[in-house]
Short mmCIF file of C-alpha atoms in Angstrom, two decimals:
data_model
loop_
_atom_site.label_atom_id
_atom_site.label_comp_id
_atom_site.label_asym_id
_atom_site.label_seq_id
_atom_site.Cartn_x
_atom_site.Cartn_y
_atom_site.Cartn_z
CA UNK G 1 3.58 -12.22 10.23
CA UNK G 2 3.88 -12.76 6.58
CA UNK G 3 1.63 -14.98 4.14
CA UNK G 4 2.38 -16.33 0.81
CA UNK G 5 0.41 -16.04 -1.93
CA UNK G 6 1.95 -18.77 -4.24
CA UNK G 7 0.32 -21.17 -1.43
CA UNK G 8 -2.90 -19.71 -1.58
CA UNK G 9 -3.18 -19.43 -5.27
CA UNK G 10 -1.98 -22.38 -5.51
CA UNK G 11 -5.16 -23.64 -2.94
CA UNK G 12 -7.72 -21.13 -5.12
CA UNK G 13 -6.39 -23.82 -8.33
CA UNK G 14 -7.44 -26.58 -6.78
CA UNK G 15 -10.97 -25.19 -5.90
CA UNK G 16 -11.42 -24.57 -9.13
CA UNK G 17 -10.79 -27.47 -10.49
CA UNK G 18 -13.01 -29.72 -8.42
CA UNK G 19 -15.73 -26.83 -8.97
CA UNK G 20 -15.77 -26.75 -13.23
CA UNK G 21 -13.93 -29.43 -14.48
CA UNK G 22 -14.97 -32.28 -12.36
CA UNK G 23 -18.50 -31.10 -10.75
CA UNK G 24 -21.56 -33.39 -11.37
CA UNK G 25 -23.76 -30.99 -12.73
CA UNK G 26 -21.16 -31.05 -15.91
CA UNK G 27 -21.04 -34.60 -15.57
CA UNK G 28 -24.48 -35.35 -16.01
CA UNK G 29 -24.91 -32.02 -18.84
CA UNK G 30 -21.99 -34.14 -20.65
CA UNK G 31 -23.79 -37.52 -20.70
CA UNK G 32 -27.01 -35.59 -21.77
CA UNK G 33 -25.32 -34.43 -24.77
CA UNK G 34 -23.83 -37.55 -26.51
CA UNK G 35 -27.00 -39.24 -25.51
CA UNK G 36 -28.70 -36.51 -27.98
CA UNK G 37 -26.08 -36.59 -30.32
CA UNK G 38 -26.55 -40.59 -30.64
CA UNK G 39 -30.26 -40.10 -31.01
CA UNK G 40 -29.96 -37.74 -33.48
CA UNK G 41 -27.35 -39.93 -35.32
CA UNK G 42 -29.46 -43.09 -35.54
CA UNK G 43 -32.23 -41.06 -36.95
CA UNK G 44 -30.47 -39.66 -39.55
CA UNK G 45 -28.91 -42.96 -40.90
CA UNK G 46 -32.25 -44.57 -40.61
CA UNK G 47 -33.93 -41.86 -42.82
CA UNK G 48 -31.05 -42.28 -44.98
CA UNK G 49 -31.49 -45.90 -45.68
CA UNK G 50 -35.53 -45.86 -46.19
CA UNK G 51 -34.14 -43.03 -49.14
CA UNK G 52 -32.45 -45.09 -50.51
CA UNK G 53 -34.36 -48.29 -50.13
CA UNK G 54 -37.43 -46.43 -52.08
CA UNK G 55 -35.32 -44.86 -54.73
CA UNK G 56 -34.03 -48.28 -55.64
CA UNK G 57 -37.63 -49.57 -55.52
CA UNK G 58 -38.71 -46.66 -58.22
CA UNK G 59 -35.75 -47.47 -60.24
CA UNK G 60 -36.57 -51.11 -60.16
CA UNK G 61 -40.46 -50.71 -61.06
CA UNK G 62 -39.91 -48.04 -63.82
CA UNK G 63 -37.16 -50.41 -65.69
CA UNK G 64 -39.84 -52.90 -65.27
CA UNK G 65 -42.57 -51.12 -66.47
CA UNK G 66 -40.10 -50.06 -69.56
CA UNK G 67 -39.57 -53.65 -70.37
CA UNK G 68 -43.04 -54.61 -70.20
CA UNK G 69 -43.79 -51.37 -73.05
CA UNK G 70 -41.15 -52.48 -74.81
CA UNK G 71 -42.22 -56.55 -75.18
CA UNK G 72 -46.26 -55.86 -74.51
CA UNK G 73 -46.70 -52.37 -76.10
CA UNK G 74 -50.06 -50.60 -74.11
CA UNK G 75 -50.73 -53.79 -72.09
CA UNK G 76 -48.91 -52.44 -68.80
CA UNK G 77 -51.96 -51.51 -66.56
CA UNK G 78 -52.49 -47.82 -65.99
CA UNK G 79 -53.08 -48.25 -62.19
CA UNK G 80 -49.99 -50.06 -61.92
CA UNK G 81 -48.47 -46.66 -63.27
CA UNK G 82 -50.41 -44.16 -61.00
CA UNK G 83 -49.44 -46.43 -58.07
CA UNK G 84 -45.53 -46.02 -58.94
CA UNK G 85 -45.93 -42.03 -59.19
CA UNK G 86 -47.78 -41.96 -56.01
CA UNK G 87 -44.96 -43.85 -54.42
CA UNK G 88 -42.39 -41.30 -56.15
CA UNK G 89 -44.54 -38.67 -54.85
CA UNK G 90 -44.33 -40.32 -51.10
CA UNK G 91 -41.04 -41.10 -51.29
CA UNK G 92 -39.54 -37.40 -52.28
CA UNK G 93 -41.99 -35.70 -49.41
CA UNK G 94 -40.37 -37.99 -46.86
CA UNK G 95 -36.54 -36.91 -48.02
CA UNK G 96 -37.89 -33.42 -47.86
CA UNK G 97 -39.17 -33.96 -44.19
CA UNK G 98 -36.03 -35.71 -43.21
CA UNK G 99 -33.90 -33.25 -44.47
CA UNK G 100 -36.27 -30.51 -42.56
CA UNK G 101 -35.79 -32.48 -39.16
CA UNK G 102 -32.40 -32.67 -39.81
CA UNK G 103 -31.72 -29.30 -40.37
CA UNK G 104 -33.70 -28.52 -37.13
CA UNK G 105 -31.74 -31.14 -35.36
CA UNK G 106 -28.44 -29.62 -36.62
CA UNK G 107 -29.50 -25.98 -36.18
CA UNK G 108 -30.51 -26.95 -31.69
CA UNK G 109 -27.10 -28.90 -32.09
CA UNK G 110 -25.33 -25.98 -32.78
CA UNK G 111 -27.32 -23.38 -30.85
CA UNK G 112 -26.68 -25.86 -27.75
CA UNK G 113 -22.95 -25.79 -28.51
CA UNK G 114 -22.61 -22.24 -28.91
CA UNK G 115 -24.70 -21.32 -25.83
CA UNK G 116 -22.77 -23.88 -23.53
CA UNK G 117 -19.20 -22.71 -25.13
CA UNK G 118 -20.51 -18.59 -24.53
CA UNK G 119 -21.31 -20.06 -20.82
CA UNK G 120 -17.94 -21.31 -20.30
CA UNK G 121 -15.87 -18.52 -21.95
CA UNK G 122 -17.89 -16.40 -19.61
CA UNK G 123 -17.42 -18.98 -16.41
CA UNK G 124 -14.02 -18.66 -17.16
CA UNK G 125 -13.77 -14.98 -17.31
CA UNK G 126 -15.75 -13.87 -14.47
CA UNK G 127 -14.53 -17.27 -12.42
CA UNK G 128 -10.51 -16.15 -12.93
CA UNK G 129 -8.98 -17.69 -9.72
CA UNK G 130 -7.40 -14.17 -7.84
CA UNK G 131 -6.18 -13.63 -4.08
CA UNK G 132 -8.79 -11.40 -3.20
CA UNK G 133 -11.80 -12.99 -4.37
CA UNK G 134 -12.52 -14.24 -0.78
CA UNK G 135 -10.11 -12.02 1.29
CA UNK G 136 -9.62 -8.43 2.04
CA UNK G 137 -7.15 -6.05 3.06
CA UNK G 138 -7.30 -2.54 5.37
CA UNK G 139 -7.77 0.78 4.12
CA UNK G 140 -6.80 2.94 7.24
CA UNK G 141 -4.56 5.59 8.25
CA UNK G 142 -2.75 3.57 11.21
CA UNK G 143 -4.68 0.48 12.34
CA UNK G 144 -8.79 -1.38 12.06
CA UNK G 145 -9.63 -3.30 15.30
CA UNK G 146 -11.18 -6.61 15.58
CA UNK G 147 -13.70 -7.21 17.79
CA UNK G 148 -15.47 -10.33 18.72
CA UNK G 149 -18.54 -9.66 18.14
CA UNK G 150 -20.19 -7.07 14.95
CA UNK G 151 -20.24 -4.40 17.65
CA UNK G 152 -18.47 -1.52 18.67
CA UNK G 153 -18.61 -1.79 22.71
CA UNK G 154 -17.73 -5.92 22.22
CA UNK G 155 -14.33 -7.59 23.49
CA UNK G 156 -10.64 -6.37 21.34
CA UNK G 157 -9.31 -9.31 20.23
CA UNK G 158 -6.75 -7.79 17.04
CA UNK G 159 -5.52 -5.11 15.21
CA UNK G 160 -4.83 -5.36 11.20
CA UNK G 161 -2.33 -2.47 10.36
CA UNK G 162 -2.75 -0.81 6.89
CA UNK G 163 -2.44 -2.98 4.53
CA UNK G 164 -2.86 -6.42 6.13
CA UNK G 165 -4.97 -9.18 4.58
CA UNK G 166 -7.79 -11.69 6.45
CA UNK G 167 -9.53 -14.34 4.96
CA UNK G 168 -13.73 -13.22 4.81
CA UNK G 169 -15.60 -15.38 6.51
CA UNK G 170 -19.42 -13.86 6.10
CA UNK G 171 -20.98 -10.25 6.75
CA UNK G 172 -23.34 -9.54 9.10
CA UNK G 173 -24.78 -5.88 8.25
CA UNK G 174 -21.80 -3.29 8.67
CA UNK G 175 -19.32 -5.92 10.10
CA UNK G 176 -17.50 -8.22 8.21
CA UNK G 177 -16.30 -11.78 9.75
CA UNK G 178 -12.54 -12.23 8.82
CA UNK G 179 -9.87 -14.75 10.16
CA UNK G 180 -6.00 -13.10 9.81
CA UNK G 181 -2.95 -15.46 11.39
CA UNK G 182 -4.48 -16.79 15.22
CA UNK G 183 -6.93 -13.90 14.94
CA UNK G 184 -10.98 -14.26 14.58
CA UNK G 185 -13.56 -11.65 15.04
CA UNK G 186 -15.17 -9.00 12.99
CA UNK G 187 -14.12 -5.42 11.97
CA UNK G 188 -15.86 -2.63 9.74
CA UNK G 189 -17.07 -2.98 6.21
CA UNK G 190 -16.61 0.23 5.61
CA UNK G 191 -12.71 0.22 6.50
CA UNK G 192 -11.65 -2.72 4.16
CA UNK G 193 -11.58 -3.49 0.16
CA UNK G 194 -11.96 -6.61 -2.27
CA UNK G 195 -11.68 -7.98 -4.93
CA UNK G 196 -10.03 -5.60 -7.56
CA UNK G 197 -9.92 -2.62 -5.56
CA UNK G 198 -7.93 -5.16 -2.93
CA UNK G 199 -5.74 -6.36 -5.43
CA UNK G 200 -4.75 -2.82 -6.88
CA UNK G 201 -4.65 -1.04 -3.43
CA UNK G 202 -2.18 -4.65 -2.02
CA UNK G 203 0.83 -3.32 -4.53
CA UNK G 204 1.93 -0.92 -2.40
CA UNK G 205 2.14 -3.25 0.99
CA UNK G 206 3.42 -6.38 -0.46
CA UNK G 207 6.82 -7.55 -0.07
CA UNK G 208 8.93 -9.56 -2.14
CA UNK G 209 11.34 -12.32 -0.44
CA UNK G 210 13.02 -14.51 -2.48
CA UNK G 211 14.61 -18.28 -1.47
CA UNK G 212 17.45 -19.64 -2.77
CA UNK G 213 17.15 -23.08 -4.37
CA UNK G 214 21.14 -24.10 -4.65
CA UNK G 215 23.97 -23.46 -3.02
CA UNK G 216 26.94 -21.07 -4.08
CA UNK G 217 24.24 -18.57 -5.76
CA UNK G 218 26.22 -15.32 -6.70
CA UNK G 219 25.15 -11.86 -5.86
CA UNK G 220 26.58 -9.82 -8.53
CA UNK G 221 26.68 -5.81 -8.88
CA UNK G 222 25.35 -5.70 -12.09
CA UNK G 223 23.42 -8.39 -14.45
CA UNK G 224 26.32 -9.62 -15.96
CA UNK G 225 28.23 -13.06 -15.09
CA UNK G 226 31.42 -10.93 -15.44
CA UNK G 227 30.32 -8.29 -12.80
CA UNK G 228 31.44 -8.26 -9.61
CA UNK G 229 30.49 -10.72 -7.16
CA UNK G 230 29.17 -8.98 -3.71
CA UNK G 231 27.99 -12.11 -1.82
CA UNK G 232 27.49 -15.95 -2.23
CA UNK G 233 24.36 -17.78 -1.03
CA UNK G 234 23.51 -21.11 0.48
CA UNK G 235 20.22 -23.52 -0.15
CA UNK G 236 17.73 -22.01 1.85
CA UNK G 237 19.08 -18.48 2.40
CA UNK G 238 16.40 -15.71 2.13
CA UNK G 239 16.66 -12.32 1.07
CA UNK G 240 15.06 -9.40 0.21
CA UNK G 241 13.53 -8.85 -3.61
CA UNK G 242 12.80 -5.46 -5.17
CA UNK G 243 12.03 -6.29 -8.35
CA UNK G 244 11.37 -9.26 -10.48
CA UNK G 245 11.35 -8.80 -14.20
CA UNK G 246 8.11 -8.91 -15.96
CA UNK G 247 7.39 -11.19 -18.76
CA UNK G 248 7.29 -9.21 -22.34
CA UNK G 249 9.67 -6.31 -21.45
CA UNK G 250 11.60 -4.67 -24.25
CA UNK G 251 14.73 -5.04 -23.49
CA UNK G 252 17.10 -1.77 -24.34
CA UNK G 253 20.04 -2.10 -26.91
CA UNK G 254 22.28 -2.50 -24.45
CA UNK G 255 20.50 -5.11 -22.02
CA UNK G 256 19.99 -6.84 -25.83
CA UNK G 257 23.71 -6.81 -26.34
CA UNK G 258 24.28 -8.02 -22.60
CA UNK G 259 21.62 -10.80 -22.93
CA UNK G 260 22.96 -12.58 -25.64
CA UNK G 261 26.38 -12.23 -23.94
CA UNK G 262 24.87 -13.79 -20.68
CA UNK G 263 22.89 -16.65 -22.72
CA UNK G 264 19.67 -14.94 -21.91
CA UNK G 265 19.76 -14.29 -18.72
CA UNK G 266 16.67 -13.27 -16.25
CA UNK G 267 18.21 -11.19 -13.34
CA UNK G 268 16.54 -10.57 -9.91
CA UNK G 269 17.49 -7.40 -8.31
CA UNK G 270 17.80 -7.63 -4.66
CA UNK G 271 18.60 -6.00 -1.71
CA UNK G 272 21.28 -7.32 0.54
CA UNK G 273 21.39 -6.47 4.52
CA UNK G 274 23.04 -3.49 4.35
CA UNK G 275 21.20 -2.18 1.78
CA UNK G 276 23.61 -2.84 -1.19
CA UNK G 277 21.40 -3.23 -4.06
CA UNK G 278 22.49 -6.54 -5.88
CA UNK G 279 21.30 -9.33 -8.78
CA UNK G 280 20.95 -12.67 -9.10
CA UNK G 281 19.67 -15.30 -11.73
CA UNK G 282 16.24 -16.14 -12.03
CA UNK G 283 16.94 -19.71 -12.00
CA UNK G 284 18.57 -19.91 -8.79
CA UNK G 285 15.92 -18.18 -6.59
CA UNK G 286 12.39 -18.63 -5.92
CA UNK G 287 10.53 -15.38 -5.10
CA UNK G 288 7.05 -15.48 -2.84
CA UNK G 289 4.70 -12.31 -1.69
CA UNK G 290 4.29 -11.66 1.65
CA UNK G 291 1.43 -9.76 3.28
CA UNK G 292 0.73 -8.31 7.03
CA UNK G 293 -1.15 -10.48 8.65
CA UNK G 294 -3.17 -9.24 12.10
CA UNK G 295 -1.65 -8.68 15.27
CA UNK G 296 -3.74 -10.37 18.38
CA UNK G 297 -4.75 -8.31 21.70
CA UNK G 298 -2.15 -10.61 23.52
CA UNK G 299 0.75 -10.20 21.26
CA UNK G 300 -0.14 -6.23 21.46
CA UNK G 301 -0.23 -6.08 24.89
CA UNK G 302 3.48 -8.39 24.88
CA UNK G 303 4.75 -5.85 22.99
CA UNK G 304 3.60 -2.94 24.63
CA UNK G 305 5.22 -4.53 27.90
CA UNK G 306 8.57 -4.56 26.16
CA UNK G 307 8.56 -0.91 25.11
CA UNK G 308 7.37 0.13 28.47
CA UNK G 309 10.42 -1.76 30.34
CA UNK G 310 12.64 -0.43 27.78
CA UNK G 311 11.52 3.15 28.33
CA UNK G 312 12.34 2.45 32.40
CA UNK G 313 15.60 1.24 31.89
CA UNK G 314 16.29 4.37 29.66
CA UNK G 315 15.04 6.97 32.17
CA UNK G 316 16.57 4.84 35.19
CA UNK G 317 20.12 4.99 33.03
CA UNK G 318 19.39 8.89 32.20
CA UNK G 319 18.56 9.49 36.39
CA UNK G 320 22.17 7.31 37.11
CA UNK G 321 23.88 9.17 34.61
CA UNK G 322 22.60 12.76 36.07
CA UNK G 323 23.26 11.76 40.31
CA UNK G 324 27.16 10.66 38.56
CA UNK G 325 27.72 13.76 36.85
CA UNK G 326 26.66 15.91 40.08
CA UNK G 327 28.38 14.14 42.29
CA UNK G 328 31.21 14.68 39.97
CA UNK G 329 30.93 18.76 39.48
CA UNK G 330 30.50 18.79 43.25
CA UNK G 331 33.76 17.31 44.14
CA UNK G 332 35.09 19.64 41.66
CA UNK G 333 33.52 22.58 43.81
CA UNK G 334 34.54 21.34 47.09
CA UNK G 335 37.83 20.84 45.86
CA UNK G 336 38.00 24.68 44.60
CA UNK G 337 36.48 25.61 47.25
CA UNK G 338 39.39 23.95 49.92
CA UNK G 339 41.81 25.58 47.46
CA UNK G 340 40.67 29.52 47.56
CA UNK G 341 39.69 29.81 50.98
CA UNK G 342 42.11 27.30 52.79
CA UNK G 343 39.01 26.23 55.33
CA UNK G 344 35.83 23.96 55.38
CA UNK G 345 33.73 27.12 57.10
CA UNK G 346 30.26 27.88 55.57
CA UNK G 347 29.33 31.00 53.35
CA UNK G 348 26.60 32.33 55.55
CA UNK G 349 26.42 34.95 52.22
CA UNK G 350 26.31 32.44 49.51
CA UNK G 351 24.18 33.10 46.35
CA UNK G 352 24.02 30.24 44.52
CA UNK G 353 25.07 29.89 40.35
CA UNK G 354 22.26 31.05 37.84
CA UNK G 355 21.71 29.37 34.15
CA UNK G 356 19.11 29.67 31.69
CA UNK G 357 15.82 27.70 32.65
CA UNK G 358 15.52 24.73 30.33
CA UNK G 359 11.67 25.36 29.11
CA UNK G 360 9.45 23.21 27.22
CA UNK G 361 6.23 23.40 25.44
CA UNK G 362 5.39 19.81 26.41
CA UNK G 363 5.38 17.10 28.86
CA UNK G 364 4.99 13.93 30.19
CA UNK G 365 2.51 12.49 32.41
CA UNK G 366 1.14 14.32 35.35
CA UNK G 367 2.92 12.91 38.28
CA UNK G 368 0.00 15.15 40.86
CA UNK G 369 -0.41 18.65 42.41
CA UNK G 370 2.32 19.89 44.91
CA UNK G 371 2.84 22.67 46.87
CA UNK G 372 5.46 24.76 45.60
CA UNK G 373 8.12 27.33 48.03
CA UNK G 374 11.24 28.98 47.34
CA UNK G 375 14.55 29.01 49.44
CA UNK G 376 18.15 30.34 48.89
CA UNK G 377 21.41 29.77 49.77
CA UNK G 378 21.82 32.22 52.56
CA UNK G 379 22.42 31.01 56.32
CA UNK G 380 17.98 31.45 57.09
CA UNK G 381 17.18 29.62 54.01
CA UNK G 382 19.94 26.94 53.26
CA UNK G 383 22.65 27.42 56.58
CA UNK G 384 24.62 29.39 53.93
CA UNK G 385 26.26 25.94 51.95
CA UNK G 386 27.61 26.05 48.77
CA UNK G 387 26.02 22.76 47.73
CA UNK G 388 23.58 20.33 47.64
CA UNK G 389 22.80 17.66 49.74
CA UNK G 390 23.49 15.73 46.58
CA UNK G 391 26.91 17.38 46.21
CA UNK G 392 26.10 19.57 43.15
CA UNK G 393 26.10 23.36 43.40
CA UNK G 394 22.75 25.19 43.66
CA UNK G 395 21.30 26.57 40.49
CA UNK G 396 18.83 29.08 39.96
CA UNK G 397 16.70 27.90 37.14
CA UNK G 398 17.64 24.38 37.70
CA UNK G 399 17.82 22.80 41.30
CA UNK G 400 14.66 22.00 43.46
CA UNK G 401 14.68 20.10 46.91
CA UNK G 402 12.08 17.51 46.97
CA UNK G 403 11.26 14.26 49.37
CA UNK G 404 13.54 11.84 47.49
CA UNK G 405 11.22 9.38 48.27
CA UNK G 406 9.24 10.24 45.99
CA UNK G 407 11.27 12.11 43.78
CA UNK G 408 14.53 10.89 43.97
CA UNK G 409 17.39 12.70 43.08
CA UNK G 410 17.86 13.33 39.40
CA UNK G 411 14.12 13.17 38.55
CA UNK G 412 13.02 15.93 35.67
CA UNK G 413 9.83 17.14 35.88
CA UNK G 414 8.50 20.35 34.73
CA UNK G 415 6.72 23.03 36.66
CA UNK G 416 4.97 25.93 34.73
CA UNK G 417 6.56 25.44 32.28
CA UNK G 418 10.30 25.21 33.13
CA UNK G 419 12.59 22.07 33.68
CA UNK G 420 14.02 21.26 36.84
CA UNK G 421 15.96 18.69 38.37
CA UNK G 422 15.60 17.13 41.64
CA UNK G 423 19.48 17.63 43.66
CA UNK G 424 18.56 18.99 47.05
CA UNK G 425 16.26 17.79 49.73
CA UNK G 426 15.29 19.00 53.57
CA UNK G 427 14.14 18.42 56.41
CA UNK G 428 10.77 20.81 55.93
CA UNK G 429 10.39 18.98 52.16
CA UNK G 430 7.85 15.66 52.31
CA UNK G 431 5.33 14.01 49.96
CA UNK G 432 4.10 16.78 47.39
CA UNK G 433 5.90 19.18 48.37
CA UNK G 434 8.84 20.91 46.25
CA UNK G 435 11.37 23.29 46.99
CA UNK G 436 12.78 26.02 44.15
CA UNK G 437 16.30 27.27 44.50
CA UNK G 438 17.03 31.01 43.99
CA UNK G 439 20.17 32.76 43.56
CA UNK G 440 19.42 35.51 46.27
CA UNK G 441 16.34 35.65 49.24
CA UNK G 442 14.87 38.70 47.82
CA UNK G 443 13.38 36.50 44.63
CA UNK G 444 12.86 33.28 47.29
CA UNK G 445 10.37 35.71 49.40
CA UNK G 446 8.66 37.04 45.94
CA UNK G 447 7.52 33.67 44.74
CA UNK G 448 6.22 32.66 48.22
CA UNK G 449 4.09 29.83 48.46
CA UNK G 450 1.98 28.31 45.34
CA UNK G 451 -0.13 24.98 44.56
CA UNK G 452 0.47 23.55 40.84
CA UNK G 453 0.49 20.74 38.65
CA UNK G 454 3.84 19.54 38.37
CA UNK G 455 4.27 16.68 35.12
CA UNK G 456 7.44 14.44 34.64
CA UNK G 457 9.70 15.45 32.03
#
């Protein structure tokens, strides 16, 4: 199962959005500031106007008091002249106390402004929408289980291979709630990364699949529209990406020179089903990245099923193809046989073929214990015949007599060791009980009578 992470950034952009752009709390930090800044305004045009209201006052009283010297001489009243300089006096220490609060004013202004324009630049940093910042991915050798509760001993419900992602959902001490494709539960802390470390460590398990957007999209074998053209795609076809070109590349002198000759063309180099590396334009094909998702205990179990019956069939088609080809080499012997002696009589003498015993240093599953005899082909062991009751000639090394029922004929299984193959049975042989051919009765009577554990091979 595969996820794509244009969709999800694409949800992590909207997030944002309604989180810092159109959030209350900078809604209402918004409206505080004009308010101040309209405050702030007002005062400063009404200090502005009383300064100049009083300076025109001065002026006007000083011309007055000048025309008065000039027509009366000394006859302008001295008060009236200490009352003008104590206004002047008034009147500058109120433009220097305006000008103080306004500097003040200005001086919080800007603080305010820089503080809230460090805050975003920092929100905007730190807040940088990525895929990982609320999932995670496994960091394992083969596979994490899910469970569905944070413990150990509680219910499978998943697996996440290496490298699959899950959406994090909370932590509860060592565990970690996640949600990956139809699977919930909780898994290890300690066997999954985020954040950065995710992002880094997700290059190596991400594939690349690209769509195409129009139909009759060339696949060319080399990025040139004069190259050869290896396949043509319809609207909608997918196919596999290995590399997409990364913005701000130098381009060599010759990709330069085959650029301008291809009017600036991005290629797309991609792999085609039978593994024909390829490239296409750009602006034809729309490339996503996929990620594992988790695999549920059903699904596991499903598949596990499947391999099982497949493995069945294959050792059922194995065991057919074994009883055909002895059937076969013992019509072959019968049919010698008829020829050199010119009579069906028994070889009360016979001895039985040898080959090399077929050993191995491992096995299959242990089908039980079984007691284990030898026999021969001579007339006390075997009646003296010259093959098996499955038609096949009797090899030391190789054939063992065995209740077909439960081993029927054809069956491997390996017995200290050594491979053997069920083609023989008797009337003495049933349940665990196995019989070993050997070529004369002298080694039948030396390996007697023996319990082992006998495996399938």
């Amino acid at each position: 199962m595969r996820h794509s992470r244009k969709a999800v950034m694409k949800e992590r952009y909207t997030l944002y959005l309604r989180k810092h752009i159109f959030n209350g709390k900078y809604f209402v930090r918004n409206v505080q500031i004009g308010v101040g800044l309209v405050l702030v305004f007002a005062l400063l045009v009404g200090i502005t106007a009383m300064c100049f209201a009083t300076k025109n006052t001065s002026v006007s009283a000083k011309k007055d008091v000048d025309v008065k010297s000039a027509l009366f001489g000394e006859c302008v009243s001295e008060t009236k002249i200490a009352e003008q300089e104590k206004v002047d006096d008034t009147s500058e220490e109120m433009t220097t106390q305006a000008e103080s609060v306004l500097a003040q004013v200005t001086e919080a202004a800007t603080t305010e402004e820089q503080i809230q324009e460090k805050q975003s630049i920092s929100e905007e940093v730190i807040e940088e929408p990525s895929l990982f910042d609320d999932r995670c991915i496994a960091n394992v050798e083969e596979s994490l289980n899910v469970r569905m509760e944070p413990d150990a001993e509680s219910e499978f419900v998943g697996q996440m291979n290496t490298g699959a992602i899950a959406m994090v959902l909370g932590e509860e001490g060592e565990w970690t709630k996640i949600k990956s494709g139809d699977v919930y539960g909780y898994v290890l802390s300690a066997y999954i990364l985020t954040g950065e470390a995710a992002e880094t460590f997700s290059a190596d398990y991400v594939t690349l699949e690209g769509t195409v957007l129009e139909d009759g999209v060339n696949i060319r074998d080399d990025k040139s529209t004069e190259a050869e053209i290896l396949q043509v795609l319809d609207k909608g076809d997918t196919i596999s990406v290995v590399e997409i070109p990364e913005e701000g590349n130098e381009m060599t002198e010759v990709e330069s020179e085959e650029a301008k000759a291809d009017d600036t063309i991005t290629w797309v180099t991609v792999c085609m089903e039978d593994g024909t590396i390829g490239y296409v334009s750009a602006d034809y094909i729309d490339v996503d990245e996929l990620y594992e998702l988790a695999v549920s205990a059903e699904e596991l179990q499903r598949i596990a099923q499947e391999e099982e019956a497949a493995r069945i069939a294959a050792e059922e088609a194995q065991r057919q193809q074994a009883m055909a080809q002895a059937q076969e080499t013992a019509t072959e012997s019968s049919t010698n046989a008829s020829s050199s002696n010119g009579s069906n009589e028994n070889h009360q003498e016979y001895h039985g073929a040898t080959t090399k015993p077929q050993t191995t240093t491992t096995s299959g599953e242990c089908i039980g214990t079984f007691t284990i005899t030898a026999y021969c082909g001579c007339s006390k062991c075997s009646s003296g015949n010259n093959r098996t009751a499955s038609g096949t000639v009797p090899t030391e090394g190789r054939t063992i007599a065995a209740d077909t029922s439960v081993l029927p004929y054809g069956t491997k299984v390996v017995i200290d060791g050594v491979v053997y193959t069920v083609e023989d049975c008797g009337s003495g042989i049933c349940g665990n009980h196995i019989d070993i051919f050997f070529a004369t009765h002298e080694q039948a009577l030396a390996y007697g009578r023996r319990t082992v554990k006998v495996y399938m091979y």
